[in-house]
PDB file of C-alpha atoms in Angstrom:
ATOM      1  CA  UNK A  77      -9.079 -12.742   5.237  1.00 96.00           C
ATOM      2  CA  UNK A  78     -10.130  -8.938   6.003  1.00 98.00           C
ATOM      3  CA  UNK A  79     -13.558  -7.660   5.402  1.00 98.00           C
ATOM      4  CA  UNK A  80     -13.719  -3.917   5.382  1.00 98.00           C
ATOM      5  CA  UNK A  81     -17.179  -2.046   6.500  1.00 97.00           C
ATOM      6  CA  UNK A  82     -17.801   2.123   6.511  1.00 95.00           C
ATOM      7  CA  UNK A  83     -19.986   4.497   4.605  1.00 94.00           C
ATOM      8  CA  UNK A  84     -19.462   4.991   1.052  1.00 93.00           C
ATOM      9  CA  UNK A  85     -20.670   8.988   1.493  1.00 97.00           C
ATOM     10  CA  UNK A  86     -18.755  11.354   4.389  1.00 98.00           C
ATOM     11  CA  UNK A  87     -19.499  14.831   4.325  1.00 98.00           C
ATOM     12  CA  UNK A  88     -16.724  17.674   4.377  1.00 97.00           C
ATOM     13  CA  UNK A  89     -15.065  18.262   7.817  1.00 97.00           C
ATOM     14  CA  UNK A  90     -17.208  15.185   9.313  1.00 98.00           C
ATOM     15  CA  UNK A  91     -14.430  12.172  10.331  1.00 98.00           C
ATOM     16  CA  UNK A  92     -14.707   9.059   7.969  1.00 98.00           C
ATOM     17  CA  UNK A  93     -14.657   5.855   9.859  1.00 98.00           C
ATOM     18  CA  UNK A  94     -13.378   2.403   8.629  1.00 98.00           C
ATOM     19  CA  UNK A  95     -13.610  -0.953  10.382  1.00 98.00           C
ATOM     20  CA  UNK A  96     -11.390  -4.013   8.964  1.00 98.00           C
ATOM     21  CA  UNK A  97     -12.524  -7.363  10.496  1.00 98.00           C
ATOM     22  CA  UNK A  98      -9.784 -10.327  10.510  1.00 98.00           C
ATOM     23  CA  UNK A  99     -10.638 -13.764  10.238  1.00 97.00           C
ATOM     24  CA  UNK A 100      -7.869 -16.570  10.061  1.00 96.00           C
ATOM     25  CA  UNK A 101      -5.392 -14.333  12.250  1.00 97.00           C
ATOM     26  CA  UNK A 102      -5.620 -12.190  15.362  1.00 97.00           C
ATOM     27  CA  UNK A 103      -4.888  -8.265  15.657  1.00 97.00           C
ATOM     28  CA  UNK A 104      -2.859  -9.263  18.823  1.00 97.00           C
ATOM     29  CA  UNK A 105       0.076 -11.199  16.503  1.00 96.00           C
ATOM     30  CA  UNK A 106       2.959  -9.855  17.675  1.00 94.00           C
ATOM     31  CA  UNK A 107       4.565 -10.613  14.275  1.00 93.00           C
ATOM     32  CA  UNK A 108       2.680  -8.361  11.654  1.00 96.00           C
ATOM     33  CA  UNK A 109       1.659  -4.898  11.294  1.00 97.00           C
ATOM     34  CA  UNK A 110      -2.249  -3.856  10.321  1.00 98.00           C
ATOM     35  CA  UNK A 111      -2.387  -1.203   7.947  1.00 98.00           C
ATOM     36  CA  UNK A 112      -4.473   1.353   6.277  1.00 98.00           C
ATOM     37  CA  UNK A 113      -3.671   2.537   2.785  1.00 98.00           C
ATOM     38  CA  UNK A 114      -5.331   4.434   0.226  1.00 98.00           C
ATOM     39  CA  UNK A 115      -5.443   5.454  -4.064  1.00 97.00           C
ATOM     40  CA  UNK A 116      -6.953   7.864  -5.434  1.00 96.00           C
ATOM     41  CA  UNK A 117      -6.267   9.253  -9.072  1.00 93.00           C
ATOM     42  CA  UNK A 118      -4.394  11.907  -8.431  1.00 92.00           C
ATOM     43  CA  UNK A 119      -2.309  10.700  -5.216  1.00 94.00           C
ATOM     44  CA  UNK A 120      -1.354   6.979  -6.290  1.00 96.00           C
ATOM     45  CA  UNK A 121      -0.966   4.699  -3.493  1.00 97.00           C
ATOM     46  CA  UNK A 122      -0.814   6.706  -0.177  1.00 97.00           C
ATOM     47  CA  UNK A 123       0.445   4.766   2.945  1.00 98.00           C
ATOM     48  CA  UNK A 124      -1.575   6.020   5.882  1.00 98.00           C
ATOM     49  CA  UNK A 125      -0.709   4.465   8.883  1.00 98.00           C
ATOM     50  CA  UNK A 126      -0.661   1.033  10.885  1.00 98.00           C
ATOM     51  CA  UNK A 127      -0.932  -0.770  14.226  1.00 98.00           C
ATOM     52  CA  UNK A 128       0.678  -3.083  15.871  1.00 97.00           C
ATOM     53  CA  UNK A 129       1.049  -5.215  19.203  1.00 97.00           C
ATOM     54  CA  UNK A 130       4.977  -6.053  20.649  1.00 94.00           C
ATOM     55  CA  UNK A 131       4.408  -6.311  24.429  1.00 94.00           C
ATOM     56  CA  UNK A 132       2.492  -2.970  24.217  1.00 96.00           C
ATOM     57  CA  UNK A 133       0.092  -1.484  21.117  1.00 97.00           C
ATOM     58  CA  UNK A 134       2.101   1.063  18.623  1.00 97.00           C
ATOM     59  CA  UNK A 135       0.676   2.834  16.201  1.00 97.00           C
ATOM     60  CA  UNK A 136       2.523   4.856  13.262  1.00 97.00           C
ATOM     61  CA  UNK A 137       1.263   7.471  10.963  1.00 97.00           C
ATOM     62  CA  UNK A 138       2.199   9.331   7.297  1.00 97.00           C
ATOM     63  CA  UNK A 139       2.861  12.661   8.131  1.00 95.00           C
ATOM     64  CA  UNK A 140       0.290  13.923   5.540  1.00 94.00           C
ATOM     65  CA  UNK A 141      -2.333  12.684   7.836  1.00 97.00           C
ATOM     66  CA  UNK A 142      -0.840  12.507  11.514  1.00 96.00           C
ATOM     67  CA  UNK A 143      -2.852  15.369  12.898  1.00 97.00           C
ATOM     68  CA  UNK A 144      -6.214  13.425  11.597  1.00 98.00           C
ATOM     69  CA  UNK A 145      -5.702  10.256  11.684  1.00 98.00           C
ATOM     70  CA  UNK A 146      -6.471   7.702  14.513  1.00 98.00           C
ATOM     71  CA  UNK A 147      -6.127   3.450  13.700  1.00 98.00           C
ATOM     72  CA  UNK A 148      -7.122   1.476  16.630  1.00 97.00           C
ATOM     73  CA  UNK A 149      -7.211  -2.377  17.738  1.00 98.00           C
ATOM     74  CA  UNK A 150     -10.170  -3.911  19.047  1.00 97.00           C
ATOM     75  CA  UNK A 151      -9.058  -7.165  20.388  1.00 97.00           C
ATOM     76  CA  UNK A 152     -12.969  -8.142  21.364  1.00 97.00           C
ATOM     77  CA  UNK A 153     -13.760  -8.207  18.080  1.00 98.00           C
ATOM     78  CA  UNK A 154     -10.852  -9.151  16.346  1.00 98.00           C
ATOM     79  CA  UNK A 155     -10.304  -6.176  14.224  1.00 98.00           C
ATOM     80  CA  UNK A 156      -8.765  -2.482  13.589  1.00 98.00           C
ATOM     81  CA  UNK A 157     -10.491   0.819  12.270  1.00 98.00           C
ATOM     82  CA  UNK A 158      -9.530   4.111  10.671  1.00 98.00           C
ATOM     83  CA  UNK A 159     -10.516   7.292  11.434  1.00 98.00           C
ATOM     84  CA  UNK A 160      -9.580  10.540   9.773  1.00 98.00           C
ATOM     85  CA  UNK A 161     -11.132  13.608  10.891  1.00 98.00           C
ATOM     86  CA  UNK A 162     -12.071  16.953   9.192  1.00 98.00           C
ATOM     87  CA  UNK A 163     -12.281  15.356   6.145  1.00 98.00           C
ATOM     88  CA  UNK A 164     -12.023  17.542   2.395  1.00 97.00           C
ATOM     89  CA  UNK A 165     -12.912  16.252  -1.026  1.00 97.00           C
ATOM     90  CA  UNK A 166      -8.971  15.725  -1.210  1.00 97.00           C
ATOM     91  CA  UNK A 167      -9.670  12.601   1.116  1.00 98.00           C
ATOM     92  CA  UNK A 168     -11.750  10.797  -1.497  1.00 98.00           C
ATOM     93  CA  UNK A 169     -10.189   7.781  -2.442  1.00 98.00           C
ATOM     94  CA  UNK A 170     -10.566   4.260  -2.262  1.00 98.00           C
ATOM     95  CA  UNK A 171      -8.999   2.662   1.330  1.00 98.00           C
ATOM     96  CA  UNK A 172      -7.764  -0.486   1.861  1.00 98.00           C
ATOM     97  CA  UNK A 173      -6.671  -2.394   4.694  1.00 98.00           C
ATOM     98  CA  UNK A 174      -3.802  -5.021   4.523  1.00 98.00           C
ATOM     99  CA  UNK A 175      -2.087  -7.555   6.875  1.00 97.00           C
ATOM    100  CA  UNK A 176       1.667  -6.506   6.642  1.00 94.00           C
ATOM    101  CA  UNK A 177       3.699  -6.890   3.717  1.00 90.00           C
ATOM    102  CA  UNK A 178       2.852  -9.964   1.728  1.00 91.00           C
ATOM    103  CA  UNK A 179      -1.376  -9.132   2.729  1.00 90.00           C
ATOM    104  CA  UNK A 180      -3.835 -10.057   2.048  1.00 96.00           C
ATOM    105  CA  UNK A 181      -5.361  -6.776   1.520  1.00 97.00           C
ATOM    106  CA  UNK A 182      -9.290  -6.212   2.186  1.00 98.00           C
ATOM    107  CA  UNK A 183     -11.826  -5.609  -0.640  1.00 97.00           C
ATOM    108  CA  UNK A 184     -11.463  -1.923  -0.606  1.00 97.00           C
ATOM    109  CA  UNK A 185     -14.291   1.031   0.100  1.00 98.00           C
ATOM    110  CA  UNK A 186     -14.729   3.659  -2.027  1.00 98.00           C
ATOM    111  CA  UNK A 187     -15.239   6.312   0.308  1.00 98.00           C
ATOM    112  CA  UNK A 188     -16.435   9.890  -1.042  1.00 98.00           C
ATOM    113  CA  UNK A 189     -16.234  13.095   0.486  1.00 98.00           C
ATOM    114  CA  UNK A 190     -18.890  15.186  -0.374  1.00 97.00           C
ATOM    115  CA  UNK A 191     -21.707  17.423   0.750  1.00 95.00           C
TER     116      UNK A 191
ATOM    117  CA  UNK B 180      11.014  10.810   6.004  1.00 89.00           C
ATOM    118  CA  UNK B 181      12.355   9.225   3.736  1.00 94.00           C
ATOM    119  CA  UNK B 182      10.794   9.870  -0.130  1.00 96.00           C
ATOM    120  CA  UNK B 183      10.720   7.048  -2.755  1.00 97.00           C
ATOM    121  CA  UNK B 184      10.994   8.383  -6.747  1.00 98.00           C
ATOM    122  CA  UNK B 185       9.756   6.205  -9.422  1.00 98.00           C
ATOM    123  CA  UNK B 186      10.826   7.041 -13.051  1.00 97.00           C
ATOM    124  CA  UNK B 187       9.178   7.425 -16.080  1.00 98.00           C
ATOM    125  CA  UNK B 188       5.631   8.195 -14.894  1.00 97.00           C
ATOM    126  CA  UNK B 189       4.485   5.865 -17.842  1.00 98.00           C
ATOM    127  CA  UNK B 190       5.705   4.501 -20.814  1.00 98.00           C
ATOM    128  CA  UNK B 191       4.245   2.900 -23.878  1.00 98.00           C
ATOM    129  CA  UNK B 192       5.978  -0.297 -24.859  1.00 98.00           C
ATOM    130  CA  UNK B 193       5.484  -3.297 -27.784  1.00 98.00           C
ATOM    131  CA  UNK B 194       4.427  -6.843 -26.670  1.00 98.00           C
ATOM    132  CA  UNK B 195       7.368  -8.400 -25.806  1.00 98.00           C
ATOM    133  CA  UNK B 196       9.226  -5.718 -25.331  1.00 98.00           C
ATOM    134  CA  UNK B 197      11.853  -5.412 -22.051  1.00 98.00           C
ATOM    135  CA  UNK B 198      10.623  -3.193 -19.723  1.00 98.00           C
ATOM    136  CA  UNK B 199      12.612  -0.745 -16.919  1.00 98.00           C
ATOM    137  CA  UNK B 200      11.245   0.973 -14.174  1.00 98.00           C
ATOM    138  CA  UNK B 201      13.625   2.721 -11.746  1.00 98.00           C
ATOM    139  CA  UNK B 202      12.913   3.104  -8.213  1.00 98.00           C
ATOM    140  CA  UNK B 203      15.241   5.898  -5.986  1.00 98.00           C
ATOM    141  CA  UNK B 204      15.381   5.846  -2.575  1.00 98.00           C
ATOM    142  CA  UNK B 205      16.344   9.298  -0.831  1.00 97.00           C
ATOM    143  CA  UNK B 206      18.192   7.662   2.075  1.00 96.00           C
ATOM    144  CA  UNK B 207      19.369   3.510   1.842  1.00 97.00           C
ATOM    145  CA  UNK B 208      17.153   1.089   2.892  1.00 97.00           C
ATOM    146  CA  UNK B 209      19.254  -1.732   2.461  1.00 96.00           C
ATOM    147  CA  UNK B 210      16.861  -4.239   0.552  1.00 96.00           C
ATOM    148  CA  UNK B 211      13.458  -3.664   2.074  1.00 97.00           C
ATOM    149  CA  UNK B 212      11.192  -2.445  -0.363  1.00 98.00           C
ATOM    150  CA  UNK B 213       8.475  -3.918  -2.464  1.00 98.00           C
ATOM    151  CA  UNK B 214       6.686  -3.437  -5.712  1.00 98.00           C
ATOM    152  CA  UNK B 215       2.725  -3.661  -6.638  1.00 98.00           C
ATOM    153  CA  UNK B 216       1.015  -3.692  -9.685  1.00 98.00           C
ATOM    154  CA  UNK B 217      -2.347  -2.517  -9.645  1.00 98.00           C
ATOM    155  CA  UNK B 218      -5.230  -2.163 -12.094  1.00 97.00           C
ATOM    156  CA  UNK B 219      -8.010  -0.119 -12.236  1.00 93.00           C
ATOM    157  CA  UNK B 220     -11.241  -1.617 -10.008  1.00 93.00           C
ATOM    158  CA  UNK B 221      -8.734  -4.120  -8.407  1.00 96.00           C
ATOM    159  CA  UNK B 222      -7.026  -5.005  -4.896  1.00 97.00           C
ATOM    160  CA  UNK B 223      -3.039  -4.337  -5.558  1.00 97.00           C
ATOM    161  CA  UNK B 224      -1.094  -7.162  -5.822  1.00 97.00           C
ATOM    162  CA  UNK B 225       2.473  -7.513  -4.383  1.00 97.00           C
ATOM    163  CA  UNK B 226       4.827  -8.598  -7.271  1.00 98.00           C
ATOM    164  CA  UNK B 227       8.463  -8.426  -5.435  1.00 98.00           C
ATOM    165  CA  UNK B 228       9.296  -7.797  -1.740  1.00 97.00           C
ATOM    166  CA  UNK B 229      12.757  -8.319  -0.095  1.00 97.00           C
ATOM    167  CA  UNK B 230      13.736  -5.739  -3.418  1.00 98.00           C
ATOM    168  CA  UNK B 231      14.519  -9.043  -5.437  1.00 98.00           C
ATOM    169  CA  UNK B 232      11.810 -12.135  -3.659  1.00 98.00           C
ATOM    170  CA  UNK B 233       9.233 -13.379  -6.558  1.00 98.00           C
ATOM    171  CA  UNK B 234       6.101 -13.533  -4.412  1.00 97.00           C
ATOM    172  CA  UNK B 235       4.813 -16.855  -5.151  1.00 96.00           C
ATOM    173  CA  UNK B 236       2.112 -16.904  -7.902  1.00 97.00           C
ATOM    174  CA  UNK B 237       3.889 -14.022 -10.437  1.00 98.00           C
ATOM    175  CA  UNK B 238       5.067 -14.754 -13.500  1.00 98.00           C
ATOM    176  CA  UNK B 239       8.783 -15.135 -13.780  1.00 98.00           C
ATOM    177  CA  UNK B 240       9.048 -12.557 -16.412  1.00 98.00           C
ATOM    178  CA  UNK B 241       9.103  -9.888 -13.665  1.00 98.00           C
ATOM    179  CA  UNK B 242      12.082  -9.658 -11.326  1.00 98.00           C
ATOM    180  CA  UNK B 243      13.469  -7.220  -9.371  1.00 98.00           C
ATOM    181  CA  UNK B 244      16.986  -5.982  -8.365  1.00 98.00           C
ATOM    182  CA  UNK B 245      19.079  -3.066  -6.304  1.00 98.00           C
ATOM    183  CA  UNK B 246      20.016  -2.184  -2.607  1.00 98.00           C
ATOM    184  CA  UNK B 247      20.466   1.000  -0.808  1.00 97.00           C
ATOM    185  CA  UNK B 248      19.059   3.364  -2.733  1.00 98.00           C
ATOM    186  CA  UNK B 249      18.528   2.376  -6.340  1.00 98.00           C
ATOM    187  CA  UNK B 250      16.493  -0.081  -7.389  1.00 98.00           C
ATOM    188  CA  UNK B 251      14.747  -2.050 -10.573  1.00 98.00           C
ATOM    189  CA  UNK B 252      11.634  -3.676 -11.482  1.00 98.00           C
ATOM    190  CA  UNK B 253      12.160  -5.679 -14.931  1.00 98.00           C
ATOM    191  CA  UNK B 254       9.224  -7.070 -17.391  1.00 98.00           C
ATOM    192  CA  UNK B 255      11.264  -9.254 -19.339  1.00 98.00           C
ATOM    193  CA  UNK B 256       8.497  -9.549 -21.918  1.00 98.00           C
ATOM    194  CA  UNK B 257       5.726  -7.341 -21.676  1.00 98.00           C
ATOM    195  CA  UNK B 258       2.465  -9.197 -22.326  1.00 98.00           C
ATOM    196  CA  UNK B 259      -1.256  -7.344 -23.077  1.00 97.00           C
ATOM    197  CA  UNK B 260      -2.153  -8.213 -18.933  1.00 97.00           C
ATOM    198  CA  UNK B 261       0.633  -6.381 -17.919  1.00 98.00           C
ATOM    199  CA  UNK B 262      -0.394  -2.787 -18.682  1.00 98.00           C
ATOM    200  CA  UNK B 263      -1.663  -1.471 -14.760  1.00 98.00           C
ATOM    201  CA  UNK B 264       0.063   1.071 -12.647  1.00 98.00           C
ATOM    202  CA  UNK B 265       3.585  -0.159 -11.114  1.00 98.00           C
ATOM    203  CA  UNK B 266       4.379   1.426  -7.624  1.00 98.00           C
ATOM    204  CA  UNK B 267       7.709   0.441  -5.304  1.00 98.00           C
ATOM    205  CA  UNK B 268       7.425   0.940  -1.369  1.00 98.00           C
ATOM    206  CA  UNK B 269       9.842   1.437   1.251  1.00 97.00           C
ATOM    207  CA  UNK B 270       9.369  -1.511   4.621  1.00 94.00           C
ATOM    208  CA  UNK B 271      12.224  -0.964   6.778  1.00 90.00           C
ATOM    209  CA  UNK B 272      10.846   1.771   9.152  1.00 91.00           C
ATOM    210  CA  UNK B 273       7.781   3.505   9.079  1.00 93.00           C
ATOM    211  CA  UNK B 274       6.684   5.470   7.034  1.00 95.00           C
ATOM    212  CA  UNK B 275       6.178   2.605   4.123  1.00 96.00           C
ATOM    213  CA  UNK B 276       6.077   5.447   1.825  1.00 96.00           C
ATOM    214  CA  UNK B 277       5.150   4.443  -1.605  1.00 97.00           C
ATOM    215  CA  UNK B 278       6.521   5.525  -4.973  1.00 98.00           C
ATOM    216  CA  UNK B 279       4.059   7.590  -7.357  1.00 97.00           C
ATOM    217  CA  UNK B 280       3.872   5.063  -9.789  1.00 98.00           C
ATOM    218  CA  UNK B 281       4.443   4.148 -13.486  1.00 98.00           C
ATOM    219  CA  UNK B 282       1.806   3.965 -15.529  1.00 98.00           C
ATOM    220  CA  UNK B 283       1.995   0.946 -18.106  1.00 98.00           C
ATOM    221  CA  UNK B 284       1.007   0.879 -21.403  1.00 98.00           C
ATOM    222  CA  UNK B 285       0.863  -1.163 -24.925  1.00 97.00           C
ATOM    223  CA  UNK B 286       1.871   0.464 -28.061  1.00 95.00           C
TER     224      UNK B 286
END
């Protein structure tokens, strides 16, 4: 299961921050990928980016945010967060974190970028 | 990267109708890619992965087909709980780049 936390509100060029905790699984499984992905109206589903542990930590990124965006692992705590900085309206959208492929997926936050 | 086109961008379609949504990939990806359905105010839920896998749970009037590049997502029978937004995704490497979606509808 993956319970998502953050503010709802983020003001423009401020960096929106996401936490996804894990229960039932650990962020350190070297067989899945932990990922952060988003939907807004007028962008559909947008992959963002994910992390990973094989031996080492990886992380990969959509292009559309590379420059921005940072996911990390927090093995104390047994969960990954998001952060995408210098945020626009554009970046409103609901985000979601998932477990790999076949999930599950967290609740979802509707996160708003706005002044 | 490699970019994923869905076609239509919606269609309107009878109750048990057949339904066809097309998924192009712009370099092969063998069979790894996936397809949601999602509906407004709720989590996306993976329908197909492995391009042609039933994830367990879905109704058996949805299947999926294709390799490479092209690929298919079929309603057999559209039903009224059907109509959401359809959306493939590439898994091989990253990016898992999604399609733009198909937007589902009842006539």
């Amino acid at each position: 299961q993956l319970q998502q936390s953050g503010p709802g509100l983020v003001k423009p060029s401020q960096t929106l921050s996401l936490t996804c905790a894990i229960s039932g699984d650990s962020v350190s499984n070297n067989s899945v990928a932990w990922n952060w992905i988003r939907q807004s109206p007028s962008r559909g589903l947008e992959w963002l980016g994910r992390t990973y542990y094989w031996s080492k930590w990886y992380n990969d990124y959509a292009l559309s945010v590379k420059s921005r965006l940072t996911i990390n692992p927090d093995t104390s705590k047994n969960q990954f967060s998001l952060q995408l900085s210098s945020v626009t309206p554009e970046d409103t959208a609901v985000y979601y974190c998932t477990r790999d492929l076949r999930g599950p997926w967290g609740q979802g936050t509707l996160v708003t970028v706005s002044s | 990267d490699i970019q994923m086109t869905q076609s239509p961008s919606s269609l309107s379609a009878s109750v048990g109708d057949r339904v066809t949504i097309t998924c192009r990939a712009s370099q092969g990806i063998s069979n790894y890619l996936a397809w949601y359905q999602h509906k407004p105010g709720k989590v996306p839920k993976l329908l197909i992965y492995a391009a042609s896998t039933l994830e367990s749970g879905v109704p058996s009037r949805f299947s999926g087909s294709g390799s490479g590049t092209d690929f298919t997502l079929t309603i057999s029978s559209l039903q009224p709980e059907d109509v959401a937004t359809y959306y493939c995704q590439k898994c091989n490497s990253a990016p898992w780049t999604f399609g733009q979606g198909t937007k589902v509808e009842i006539k």
